[in-house]
mmCIF file of C-alpha atoms and ligand atoms in Angstrom:
data_model
loop_
_atom_site.group_PDB
_atom_site.id
_atom_site.type_symbol
_atom_site.label_atom_id
_atom_site.label_comp_id
_atom_site.label_asym_id
_atom_site.label_seq_id
_atom_site.Cartn_x
_atom_site.Cartn_y
_atom_site.Cartn_z
ATOM 1 C CA UNK A 19 -11.056 -29.378 -9.789
ATOM 2 C CA UNK A 20 -7.728 -27.573 -9.539
ATOM 3 C CA UNK A 21 -7.298 -24.270 -7.804
ATOM 4 C CA UNK A 22 -7.624 -21.220 -10.013
ATOM 5 C CA UNK A 23 -5.818 -19.137 -7.451
ATOM 6 C CA UNK A 24 -3.172 -16.773 -8.857
ATOM 7 C CA UNK A 25 -1.420 -14.591 -6.370
ATOM 8 C CA UNK A 26 0.899 -11.655 -6.006
ATOM 9 C CA UNK A 27 1.140 -9.589 -2.797
ATOM 10 C CA UNK A 28 -1.563 -7.215 -3.969
ATOM 11 C CA UNK A 29 -3.647 -9.247 -6.440
ATOM 12 C CA UNK A 30 -5.457 -12.557 -6.086
ATOM 13 C CA UNK A 31 -7.580 -14.272 -8.710
ATOM 14 C CA UNK A 32 -9.872 -17.026 -7.443
ATOM 15 C CA UNK A 33 -12.826 -19.019 -8.705
ATOM 16 C CA UNK A 34 -15.961 -16.925 -8.240
ATOM 17 C CA UNK A 35 -17.214 -17.302 -4.644
ATOM 18 C CA UNK A 36 -20.559 -18.721 -3.519
ATOM 19 C CA UNK A 37 -22.523 -17.869 -0.393
ATOM 20 C CA UNK A 38 -23.800 -21.032 1.309
ATOM 21 C CA UNK A 39 -26.227 -19.213 3.629
ATOM 22 C CA UNK A 40 -28.023 -16.024 2.616
ATOM 23 C CA UNK A 41 -31.207 -14.117 3.478
ATOM 24 C CA UNK A 42 -32.647 -12.238 0.519
ATOM 25 C CA UNK A 43 -36.119 -11.563 2.013
ATOM 26 C CA UNK A 44 -38.853 -10.577 -0.433
ATOM 27 C CA UNK A 45 -40.465 -7.503 -2.012
ATOM 28 C CA UNK A 46 -38.758 -4.123 -1.639
ATOM 29 C CA UNK A 47 -35.994 -5.434 0.629
ATOM 30 C CA UNK A 48 -35.083 -8.159 -1.860
ATOM 31 C CA UNK A 49 -35.030 -5.653 -4.736
ATOM 32 C CA UNK A 50 -32.488 -3.574 -2.829
ATOM 33 C CA UNK A 51 -30.197 -6.297 -1.493
ATOM 34 C CA UNK A 52 -30.182 -9.119 -4.082
ATOM 35 C CA UNK A 53 -28.093 -7.232 -6.694
ATOM 36 C CA UNK A 54 -25.279 -6.759 -4.156
ATOM 37 C CA UNK A 55 -24.864 -10.488 -3.657
ATOM 38 C CA UNK A 56 -25.175 -11.140 -7.402
ATOM 39 C CA UNK A 57 -22.326 -8.662 -7.994
ATOM 40 C CA UNK A 58 -19.692 -10.911 -6.432
ATOM 41 C CA UNK A 59 -21.209 -14.348 -5.910
ATOM 42 C CA UNK A 60 -22.018 -17.064 -8.423
ATOM 43 C CA UNK A 61 -24.581 -18.923 -6.307
ATOM 44 C CA UNK A 62 -26.155 -18.695 -2.872
ATOM 45 C CA UNK A 63 -28.195 -20.978 -0.659
ATOM 46 C CA UNK A 64 -31.336 -18.950 -0.045
ATOM 47 C CA UNK A 65 -32.900 -19.126 3.390
ATOM 48 C CA UNK A 66 -36.633 -19.885 3.478
ATOM 49 C CA UNK A 67 -37.601 -17.914 6.614
ATOM 50 C CA UNK A 68 -40.055 -15.582 4.907
ATOM 51 C CA UNK A 69 -43.428 -14.782 6.479
ATOM 52 C CA UNK A 70 -45.042 -17.233 5.847
ATOM 53 C CA UNK A 71 -42.044 -19.560 5.381
ATOM 54 C CA UNK A 72 -41.153 -21.341 2.134
ATOM 55 C CA UNK A 73 -42.237 -24.885 2.974
ATOM 56 C CA UNK A 74 -43.190 -26.559 -0.322
ATOM 57 C CA UNK A 75 -41.376 -27.151 -3.581
ATOM 58 C CA UNK A 76 -43.944 -24.978 -5.379
ATOM 59 C CA UNK A 77 -43.302 -22.105 -2.982
ATOM 60 C CA UNK A 78 -39.532 -22.481 -3.468
ATOM 61 C CA UNK A 79 -39.977 -22.379 -7.261
ATOM 62 C CA UNK A 80 -42.132 -19.245 -7.032
ATOM 63 C CA UNK A 81 -39.616 -17.584 -4.690
ATOM 64 C CA UNK A 82 -36.786 -18.379 -7.095
ATOM 65 C CA UNK A 83 -38.748 -16.650 -9.879
ATOM 66 C CA UNK A 84 -39.203 -13.555 -7.722
ATOM 67 C CA UNK A 85 -35.463 -13.474 -6.943
ATOM 68 C CA UNK A 86 -34.511 -13.733 -10.632
ATOM 69 C CA UNK A 87 -37.014 -10.964 -11.432
ATOM 70 C CA UNK A 88 -35.278 -8.710 -8.870
ATOM 71 C CA UNK A 89 -31.962 -9.021 -10.757
ATOM 72 C CA UNK A 90 -30.957 -7.306 -14.001
ATOM 73 C CA UNK A 91 -31.687 -9.433 -17.091
ATOM 74 C CA UNK A 92 -28.955 -11.889 -17.901
ATOM 75 C CA UNK A 93 -27.384 -11.902 -14.411
ATOM 76 C CA UNK A 94 -25.557 -15.227 -14.172
ATOM 77 C CA UNK A 95 -26.273 -15.497 -10.396
ATOM 78 C CA UNK A 96 -28.041 -18.743 -9.425
ATOM 79 C CA UNK A 97 -30.171 -18.880 -6.288
ATOM 80 C CA UNK A 98 -30.057 -22.370 -4.742
ATOM 81 C CA UNK A 99 -33.375 -22.818 -3.000
ATOM 82 C CA UNK A 100 -34.273 -24.434 0.299
ATOM 83 C CA UNK A 101 -37.492 -25.581 1.934
ATOM 84 C CA UNK A 102 -38.203 -24.876 5.569
ATOM 85 C CA UNK A 103 -38.641 -28.105 7.519
ATOM 86 C CA UNK A 104 -41.796 -28.273 9.642
ATOM 87 C CA UNK A 105 -43.397 -31.113 11.525
ATOM 88 C CA UNK A 106 -45.846 -31.327 8.587
ATOM 89 C CA UNK A 107 -43.265 -31.453 5.765
ATOM 90 C CA UNK A 108 -44.204 -33.949 3.055
ATOM 91 C CA UNK A 109 -41.182 -36.068 2.036
ATOM 92 C CA UNK A 110 -42.745 -36.778 -1.395
ATOM 93 C CA UNK A 111 -42.957 -33.060 -2.105
ATOM 94 C CA UNK A 112 -39.270 -32.632 -1.157
ATOM 95 C CA UNK A 113 -38.298 -35.570 -3.337
ATOM 96 C CA UNK A 114 -40.032 -34.125 -6.401
ATOM 97 C CA UNK A 115 -38.569 -30.653 -5.793
ATOM 98 C CA UNK A 116 -35.105 -32.166 -5.394
ATOM 99 C CA UNK A 117 -35.456 -34.351 -8.496
ATOM 100 C CA UNK A 118 -36.648 -31.370 -10.545
ATOM 101 C CA UNK A 119 -33.671 -29.255 -9.446
ATOM 102 C CA UNK A 120 -35.847 -26.779 -7.561
ATOM 103 C CA UNK A 121 -34.279 -27.254 -4.132
ATOM 104 C CA UNK A 122 -30.680 -27.858 -3.095
ATOM 105 C CA UNK A 123 -31.192 -28.332 0.661
ATOM 106 C CA UNK A 124 -33.725 -28.315 3.481
ATOM 107 C CA UNK A 125 -33.457 -25.965 6.445
ATOM 108 C CA UNK A 126 -34.018 -26.989 10.036
ATOM 109 C CA UNK A 127 -34.911 -24.252 12.496
ATOM 110 C CA UNK A 128 -35.635 -25.316 16.046
ATOM 111 C CA UNK A 129 -39.013 -23.670 16.779
ATOM 112 C CA UNK A 130 -38.452 -20.163 18.101
ATOM 113 C CA UNK A 131 -34.674 -20.106 17.572
ATOM 114 C CA UNK A 132 -34.520 -16.942 15.486
ATOM 115 C CA UNK A 133 -36.222 -14.512 13.068
ATOM 116 C CA UNK A 134 -39.437 -16.053 11.673
ATOM 117 C CA UNK A 135 -38.810 -19.518 13.072
ATOM 118 C CA UNK A 136 -42.192 -20.043 14.732
ATOM 119 C CA UNK A 137 -43.017 -22.859 12.272
ATOM 120 C CA UNK A 138 -39.821 -24.734 13.093
ATOM 121 C CA UNK A 139 -39.395 -28.135 14.664
ATOM 122 C CA UNK A 140 -40.152 -28.810 18.357
ATOM 123 C CA UNK A 141 -40.250 -32.600 18.339
ATOM 124 C CA UNK A 142 -37.276 -33.949 16.390
ATOM 125 C CA UNK A 143 -38.679 -37.489 16.353
ATOM 126 C CA UNK A 144 -41.607 -36.215 14.284
ATOM 127 C CA UNK A 145 -39.311 -35.251 11.400
ATOM 128 C CA UNK A 146 -37.171 -38.367 11.530
ATOM 129 C CA UNK A 147 -38.993 -40.132 8.675
ATOM 130 C CA UNK A 148 -38.424 -37.055 6.488
ATOM 131 C CA UNK A 149 -34.739 -36.940 7.466
ATOM 132 C CA UNK A 150 -34.403 -40.619 6.547
ATOM 133 C CA UNK A 151 -35.923 -39.954 3.131
ATOM 134 C CA UNK A 152 -33.562 -37.010 2.664
ATOM 135 C CA UNK A 153 -30.602 -39.252 3.504
ATOM 136 C CA UNK A 154 -31.810 -41.772 0.893
ATOM 137 C CA UNK A 155 -32.124 -39.140 -1.827
ATOM 138 C CA UNK A 156 -28.895 -37.298 -0.883
ATOM 139 C CA UNK A 157 -30.674 -34.055 -0.010
ATOM 140 C CA UNK A 158 -28.605 -32.100 2.567
ATOM 141 C CA UNK A 159 -29.958 -30.604 5.792
ATOM 142 C CA UNK A 160 -28.863 -27.097 6.785
ATOM 143 C CA UNK A 161 -29.150 -26.729 10.539
ATOM 144 C CA UNK A 162 -29.606 -23.677 12.730
ATOM 145 C CA UNK A 163 -27.763 -25.162 15.699
ATOM 146 C CA UNK A 164 -29.178 -23.581 18.831
ATOM 147 C CA UNK A 165 -31.506 -24.984 21.461
ATOM 148 C CA UNK A 166 -34.400 -22.740 22.393
ATOM 149 C CA UNK A 167 -34.910 -23.832 26.006
ATOM 150 C CA UNK A 168 -35.272 -20.583 27.990
ATOM 151 C CA UNK A 169 -33.322 -22.197 30.832
ATOM 152 C CA UNK A 170 -30.217 -22.509 28.667
ATOM 153 C CA UNK A 171 -27.989 -19.455 28.636
ATOM 154 C CA UNK A 172 -27.958 -17.845 25.190
ATOM 155 C CA UNK A 173 -24.148 -18.127 24.998
ATOM 156 C CA UNK A 174 -24.396 -21.904 25.599
ATOM 157 C CA UNK A 175 -27.199 -22.691 23.171
ATOM 158 C CA UNK A 176 -24.986 -23.862 20.311
ATOM 159 C CA UNK A 177 -22.827 -26.143 22.464
ATOM 160 C CA UNK A 178 -25.919 -27.663 24.114
ATOM 161 C CA UNK A 179 -27.576 -28.155 20.707
ATOM 162 C CA UNK A 180 -24.624 -30.236 19.539
ATOM 163 C CA UNK A 181 -24.911 -32.616 22.481
ATOM 164 C CA UNK A 182 -28.676 -32.713 22.914
ATOM 165 C CA UNK A 183 -29.955 -32.518 19.343
ATOM 166 C CA UNK A 184 -27.309 -32.847 16.636
ATOM 167 C CA UNK A 185 -25.442 -35.862 17.975
ATOM 168 C CA UNK A 186 -28.683 -37.871 18.433
ATOM 169 C CA UNK A 187 -29.978 -36.920 14.952
ATOM 170 C CA UNK A 188 -26.688 -37.857 13.298
ATOM 171 C CA UNK A 189 -26.578 -41.118 15.211
ATOM 172 C CA UNK A 190 -30.125 -42.053 14.199
ATOM 173 C CA UNK A 191 -29.720 -40.900 10.569
ATOM 174 C CA UNK A 192 -25.979 -41.328 9.905
ATOM 175 C CA UNK A 193 -26.309 -41.063 6.119
ATOM 176 C CA UNK A 194 -27.889 -37.617 6.297
ATOM 177 C CA UNK A 195 -25.609 -34.942 4.894
ATOM 178 C CA UNK A 196 -25.599 -32.104 7.438
ATOM 179 C CA UNK A 197 -24.354 -28.539 7.302
ATOM 180 C CA UNK A 198 -24.050 -26.937 10.707
ATOM 181 C CA UNK A 199 -24.627 -23.323 9.849
ATOM 182 C CA UNK A 200 -23.003 -20.153 11.135
ATOM 183 C CA UNK A 201 -20.909 -21.923 13.767
ATOM 184 C CA UNK A 202 -19.784 -19.604 16.553
ATOM 185 C CA UNK A 203 -17.907 -21.789 19.033
ATOM 186 C CA UNK A 204 -14.739 -23.771 19.470
ATOM 187 C CA UNK A 205 -17.100 -26.631 20.457
ATOM 188 C CA UNK A 206 -18.712 -26.639 17.014
ATOM 189 C CA UNK A 207 -15.359 -26.391 15.232
ATOM 190 C CA UNK A 208 -14.058 -29.362 17.228
ATOM 191 C CA UNK A 209 -17.237 -31.360 16.630
ATOM 192 C CA UNK A 210 -16.968 -30.861 12.868
ATOM 193 C CA UNK A 211 -13.235 -31.600 12.849
ATOM 194 C CA UNK A 212 -13.768 -34.822 14.785
ATOM 195 C CA UNK A 213 -16.522 -36.068 12.466
ATOM 196 C CA UNK A 214 -15.717 -38.695 9.848
ATOM 197 C CA UNK A 215 -18.284 -37.865 7.184
ATOM 198 C CA UNK A 216 -21.544 -36.136 6.346
ATOM 199 C CA UNK A 217 -20.810 -33.054 8.394
ATOM 200 C CA UNK A 218 -19.556 -29.625 7.371
ATOM 201 C CA UNK A 219 -20.006 -26.116 8.735
ATOM 202 C CA UNK A 220 -20.480 -22.644 7.384
ATOM 203 C CA UNK A 221 -18.861 -19.636 9.008
ATOM 204 C CA UNK A 222 -20.123 -16.085 8.579
ATOM 205 C CA UNK A 223 -18.058 -13.040 7.775
ATOM 206 C CA UNK A 224 -19.100 -11.186 10.909
ATOM 207 C CA UNK A 225 -18.320 -14.059 13.296
ATOM 208 C CA UNK A 226 -14.732 -14.018 11.987
ATOM 209 C CA UNK A 227 -14.510 -10.363 13.025
ATOM 210 C CA UNK A 228 -16.581 -9.636 16.129
ATOM 211 C CA UNK A 229 -16.758 -11.133 19.597
ATOM 212 C CA UNK A 230 -19.339 -10.408 22.277
ATOM 213 C CA UNK A 231 -17.479 -7.321 23.486
ATOM 214 C CA UNK A 232 -18.206 -5.676 20.178
ATOM 215 C CA UNK A 233 -21.920 -5.989 20.933
ATOM 216 C CA UNK A 234 -21.934 -5.099 24.600
ATOM 217 C CA UNK A 235 -18.826 -3.233 25.800
ATOM 218 C CA UNK A 236 -18.951 0.569 25.808
ATOM 219 C CA UNK A 237 -22.644 0.761 24.871
ATOM 220 C CA UNK A 238 -24.984 -1.675 23.149
ATOM 221 C CA UNK A 239 -24.451 -2.014 19.381
ATOM 222 C CA UNK A 240 -27.630 -3.404 17.828
ATOM 223 C CA UNK A 241 -26.017 -3.707 14.402
ATOM 224 C CA UNK A 242 -23.663 -6.378 15.791
ATOM 225 C CA UNK A 243 -26.528 -8.385 17.292
ATOM 226 C CA UNK A 244 -27.184 -11.556 15.354
ATOM 227 C CA UNK A 245 -28.009 -15.205 16.046
ATOM 228 C CA UNK A 246 -26.227 -17.227 17.072
ATOM 229 C CA UNK A 247 -24.889 -14.338 19.129
ATOM 230 C CA UNK A 248 -21.119 -13.733 18.867
ATOM 231 C CA UNK A 249 -19.189 -15.446 21.667
ATOM 232 C CA UNK A 250 -15.901 -14.864 23.541
ATOM 233 C CA UNK A 251 -12.697 -13.958 21.699
ATOM 234 C CA UNK A 252 -11.281 -17.495 22.069
ATOM 235 C CA UNK A 253 -14.217 -18.767 20.004
ATOM 236 C CA UNK A 254 -13.705 -16.130 17.314
ATOM 237 C CA UNK A 255 -10.070 -17.205 17.088
ATOM 238 C CA UNK A 256 -11.160 -20.839 16.694
ATOM 239 C CA UNK A 257 -13.427 -19.813 13.808
ATOM 240 C CA UNK A 258 -10.606 -17.912 12.100
ATOM 241 C CA UNK A 259 -8.312 -20.919 12.512
ATOM 242 C CA UNK A 260 -10.945 -23.175 10.931
ATOM 243 C CA UNK A 261 -11.594 -20.771 8.040
ATOM 244 C CA UNK A 262 -7.920 -20.241 7.168
ATOM 245 C CA UNK A 263 -6.954 -23.901 7.668
ATOM 246 C CA UNK A 264 -7.871 -25.071 4.185
ATOM 247 C CA UNK A 265 -10.029 -27.829 5.743
ATOM 248 C CA UNK A 266 -12.707 -28.687 3.172
ATOM 249 C CA UNK A 267 -15.372 -28.983 5.857
ATOM 250 C CA UNK A 268 -15.468 -25.241 6.586
ATOM 251 C CA UNK A 269 -16.818 -22.775 4.057
ATOM 252 C CA UNK A 270 -18.445 -19.374 3.720
ATOM 253 C CA UNK A 271 -22.101 -18.811 4.531
ATOM 254 C CA UNK A 272 -22.427 -15.087 5.154
ATOM 255 C CA UNK A 273 -25.841 -15.205 6.838
ATOM 256 C CA UNK A 274 -26.155 -11.672 5.491
ATOM 257 C CA UNK A 275 -29.514 -10.831 7.093
ATOM 258 C CA UNK A 276 -30.851 -7.378 6.260
ATOM 259 C CA UNK A 277 -33.279 -5.630 8.584
ATOM 260 C CA UNK A 278 -34.213 -1.968 8.345
ATOM 261 C CA UNK A 279 -32.634 0.316 10.918
ATOM 262 C CA UNK A 280 -36.132 0.905 12.301
ATOM 263 C CA UNK A 281 -36.384 -2.821 13.065
ATOM 264 C CA UNK A 282 -32.836 -3.100 14.448
ATOM 265 C CA UNK A 283 -32.972 -0.028 16.715
ATOM 266 C CA UNK A 284 -35.874 -1.061 18.905
ATOM 267 C CA UNK A 285 -36.260 -2.040 22.572
ATOM 268 C CA UNK A 286 -36.549 -5.569 21.119
ATOM 269 C CA UNK A 287 -34.489 -5.318 17.938
ATOM 270 C CA UNK A 288 -34.091 -7.919 15.181
ATOM 271 C CA UNK A 289 -31.061 -10.209 14.875
ATOM 272 C CA UNK A 290 -28.883 -9.974 11.769
ATOM 273 C CA UNK A 291 -25.807 -8.379 10.209
ATOM 274 C CA UNK A 292 -25.959 -7.156 6.615
ATOM 275 C CA UNK A 293 -22.654 -8.078 4.985
ATOM 276 C CA UNK A 294 -23.569 -8.784 1.359
ATOM 277 C CA UNK A 295 -21.804 -5.651 0.079
ATOM 278 C CA UNK A 296 -18.421 -5.854 1.789
ATOM 279 C CA UNK A 297 -18.052 -9.551 2.608
ATOM 280 C CA UNK A 298 -15.235 -10.249 0.139
ATOM 281 C CA UNK A 299 -13.267 -7.202 1.322
ATOM 282 C CA UNK A 300 -13.772 -8.187 4.973
ATOM 283 C CA UNK A 301 -12.705 -11.783 4.346
ATOM 284 C CA UNK A 302 -9.639 -10.791 2.377
ATOM 285 C CA UNK A 303 -8.589 -8.513 5.234
ATOM 286 C CA UNK A 304 -8.974 -11.377 7.752
ATOM 287 C CA UNK A 305 -7.104 -13.909 5.605
ATOM 288 C CA UNK A 306 -4.376 -11.412 4.700
ATOM 289 C CA UNK A 307 -3.840 -10.456 8.361
ATOM 290 C CA UNK A 308 -3.332 -14.164 9.094
ATOM 291 C CA UNK A 309 -0.900 -14.541 6.187
ATOM 292 C CA UNK A 310 -3.287 -17.031 4.549
ATOM 293 C CA UNK A 311 -4.534 -15.397 1.374
ATOM 294 C CA UNK A 312 -3.678 -18.683 -0.331
ATOM 295 C CA UNK A 313 -6.523 -20.342 1.630
ATOM 296 C CA UNK A 314 -9.219 -17.799 0.752
ATOM 297 C CA UNK A 315 -10.284 -19.588 -2.431
ATOM 298 C CA UNK A 316 -10.877 -22.846 -0.585
ATOM 299 C CA UNK A 317 -13.129 -21.078 1.929
ATOM 300 C CA UNK A 318 -15.157 -18.938 -0.478
ATOM 301 C CA UNK A 319 -15.144 -20.897 -3.723
ATOM 302 C CA UNK A 320 -14.033 -24.563 -3.507
ATOM 303 C CA UNK A 321 -14.995 -26.275 -0.243
ATOM 304 C CA UNK A 322 -18.701 -25.402 -0.471
ATOM 305 C CA UNK A 323 -19.375 -26.790 -3.953
ATOM 306 C CA UNK A 324 -17.320 -29.840 -3.126
ATOM 307 C CA UNK A 325 -19.442 -30.662 -0.090
ATOM 308 C CA UNK A 326 -22.660 -30.071 -2.041
ATOM 309 C CA UNK A 327 -21.407 -32.234 -4.911
ATOM 310 C CA UNK A 328 -21.281 -29.320 -7.360
ATOM 311 C CA UNK A 329 -18.516 -27.945 -9.549
ATOM 312 C CA UNK A 330 -16.824 -24.684 -8.557
ATOM 313 C CA UNK A 331 -17.848 -21.688 -10.633
ATOM 314 C CA UNK A 332 -16.000 -21.566 -13.953
ATOM 315 C CA UNK A 333 -15.364 -17.852 -13.962
ATOM 316 C CA UNK A 334 -13.117 -15.951 -11.576
ATOM 317 C CA UNK A 335 -12.958 -12.782 -9.536
ATOM 318 C CA UNK A 336 -9.826 -10.775 -8.850
ATOM 319 C CA UNK A 337 -9.173 -9.120 -5.520
ATOM 320 C CA UNK A 338 -6.864 -6.106 -5.533
ATOM 321 C CA UNK A 339 -5.144 -4.543 -2.531
ATOM 322 C CA UNK A 340 -4.685 -0.800 -2.296
ATOM 323 C CA UNK A 341 -5.886 2.265 -0.428
ATOM 324 C CA UNK A 342 -8.796 1.648 1.949
ATOM 325 C CA UNK A 343 -12.067 0.974 0.106
ATOM 326 C CA UNK A 344 -15.092 3.112 0.893
ATOM 327 C CA UNK A 345 -18.387 1.338 1.430
ATOM 328 C CA UNK A 346 -21.694 3.099 1.958
ATOM 329 C CA UNK A 347 -22.700 2.954 5.619
ATOM 330 C CA UNK A 348 -26.211 1.992 4.602
ATOM 331 C CA UNK A 349 -28.274 0.821 1.656
ATOM 332 C CA UNK A 350 -31.582 2.537 0.919
ATOM 333 C CA UNK A 351 -34.627 0.360 0.436
ATOM 334 C CA UNK A 352 -38.259 1.328 -0.080
ATOM 335 C CA UNK A 353 -38.825 0.039 3.479
ATOM 336 C CA UNK A 354 -36.084 2.286 4.907
ATOM 337 C CA UNK A 355 -32.295 2.230 5.286
ATOM 338 C CA UNK A 356 -30.344 -0.949 6.102
ATOM 339 C CA UNK A 357 -27.007 -0.466 7.863
ATOM 340 C CA UNK A 358 -23.998 -2.169 6.270
ATOM 341 C CA UNK A 359 -21.761 -4.246 8.573
ATOM 342 C CA UNK A 360 -18.868 -2.141 9.863
ATOM 343 C CA UNK A 361 -15.855 -4.371 10.523
ATOM 344 C CA UNK A 362 -14.211 -1.654 12.624
ATOM 345 C CA UNK A 363 -10.993 -1.603 10.587
ATOM 346 C CA UNK A 364 -10.060 -0.316 7.139
ATOM 347 C CA UNK A 365 -10.617 -2.658 4.184
ATOM 348 C CA UNK A 366 -7.762 -2.646 1.683
ATOM 349 C CA UNK A 367 -8.975 -5.346 -0.712
ATOM 350 C CA UNK A 368 -11.689 -4.855 -3.294
ATOM 351 C CA UNK A 369 -13.203 -7.009 -5.982
ATOM 352 C CA UNK A 370 -11.941 -5.643 -9.294
HETATM 353 O O1 LIG B 402 -28.918 -13.079 12.906
HETATM 354 C C1 LIG B 402 -29.716 -13.793 12.305
HETATM 355 N N1 LIG B 402 -30.608 -13.268 11.430
HETATM 356 N N2 LIG B 402 -29.717 -15.087 12.549
HETATM 357 C C2 LIG B 402 -30.649 -15.899 12.051
HETATM 358 O O2 LIG B 402 -30.592 -17.077 12.321
HETATM 359 C C3 LIG B 402 -31.766 -15.370 11.239
HETATM 360 C C4 LIG B 402 -31.388 -14.117 10.586
HETATM 361 C C5 LIG B 402 -32.574 -13.396 10.014
HETATM 362 O O3 LIG B 402 -33.360 -13.991 9.278
HETATM 363 O O4 LIG B 402 -32.727 -12.201 10.287
HETATM 364 ZN ZN1 LIG B 403 -29.464 -17.178 8.695
#
């Protein structure tokens, strides 16, 4: 599994990237956004937080069909499906779906943690038998790592989740392969770094770029509001250090989460940044600024498949550096416009 990376100062060829955490939604929204991910990415882990959520293998299979139908014929993109873990999840159903290649992972949302998470888990002991079965069959658990206790400050919810929920789960089910998703804190980076096995983390594009000032200083910016919410600058720096380090336990999960502007710009607006279109340009800018373009392929294309026990994509993409790239500021959908993530700096790299 050698690196395919070929580099000059203004060109970089890497194995085609994958997105290990993606929201494609359904219906008109999916029609509009799915082709953008399929343009650059070979595979993506598809989040199951539809309304109602994707909880059974049969529902995951049907959702996969709808995704493929939203893409042009012959698109090589492969959606890797997940089931949403509830306190009623049937381990036999997961086992069959896993055996038949329908699902790649199971998603744990603490009840009430984020968009459409009402069916999530409140009592972690109730799902322990399912987690033990997943450990036996080698089916990974993707975790939204935030507690939902209203008494816990929103900026502390990830750090508290690690101590109060994740450590106990991993102690009780040590063979369970866990992905801590969209990590936003130095605490999470340290926790993953200190682990011996069965733990990795995804990092989003936007959390490598924004801190909480971007959301709140100089006027509220709903398009930068996502969950987990961006933290202080020192945490953003810790995420960048993890991403550019070449450590195989950190890889890209964009958490690209489209909502219409009408749903973002409300007195109680939805959480999510839509980055599917310009993620590769944003990442290249971040890695280039750090002088670590040679580590981009690990983050986007090698570390993820390795952790999931899959081969990297066989084909490649080439990034080219030049004059700033123009991206549309929004994508039109039949439900209304969706604003594209604005990194706040020019993007010089594009996918050829
Ligand atoms: O910002 C987010 N948006 N975070 C999540 O965890 C869910 C996602 C969504 O589905 O909109
Ligand atoms: Zn998400």
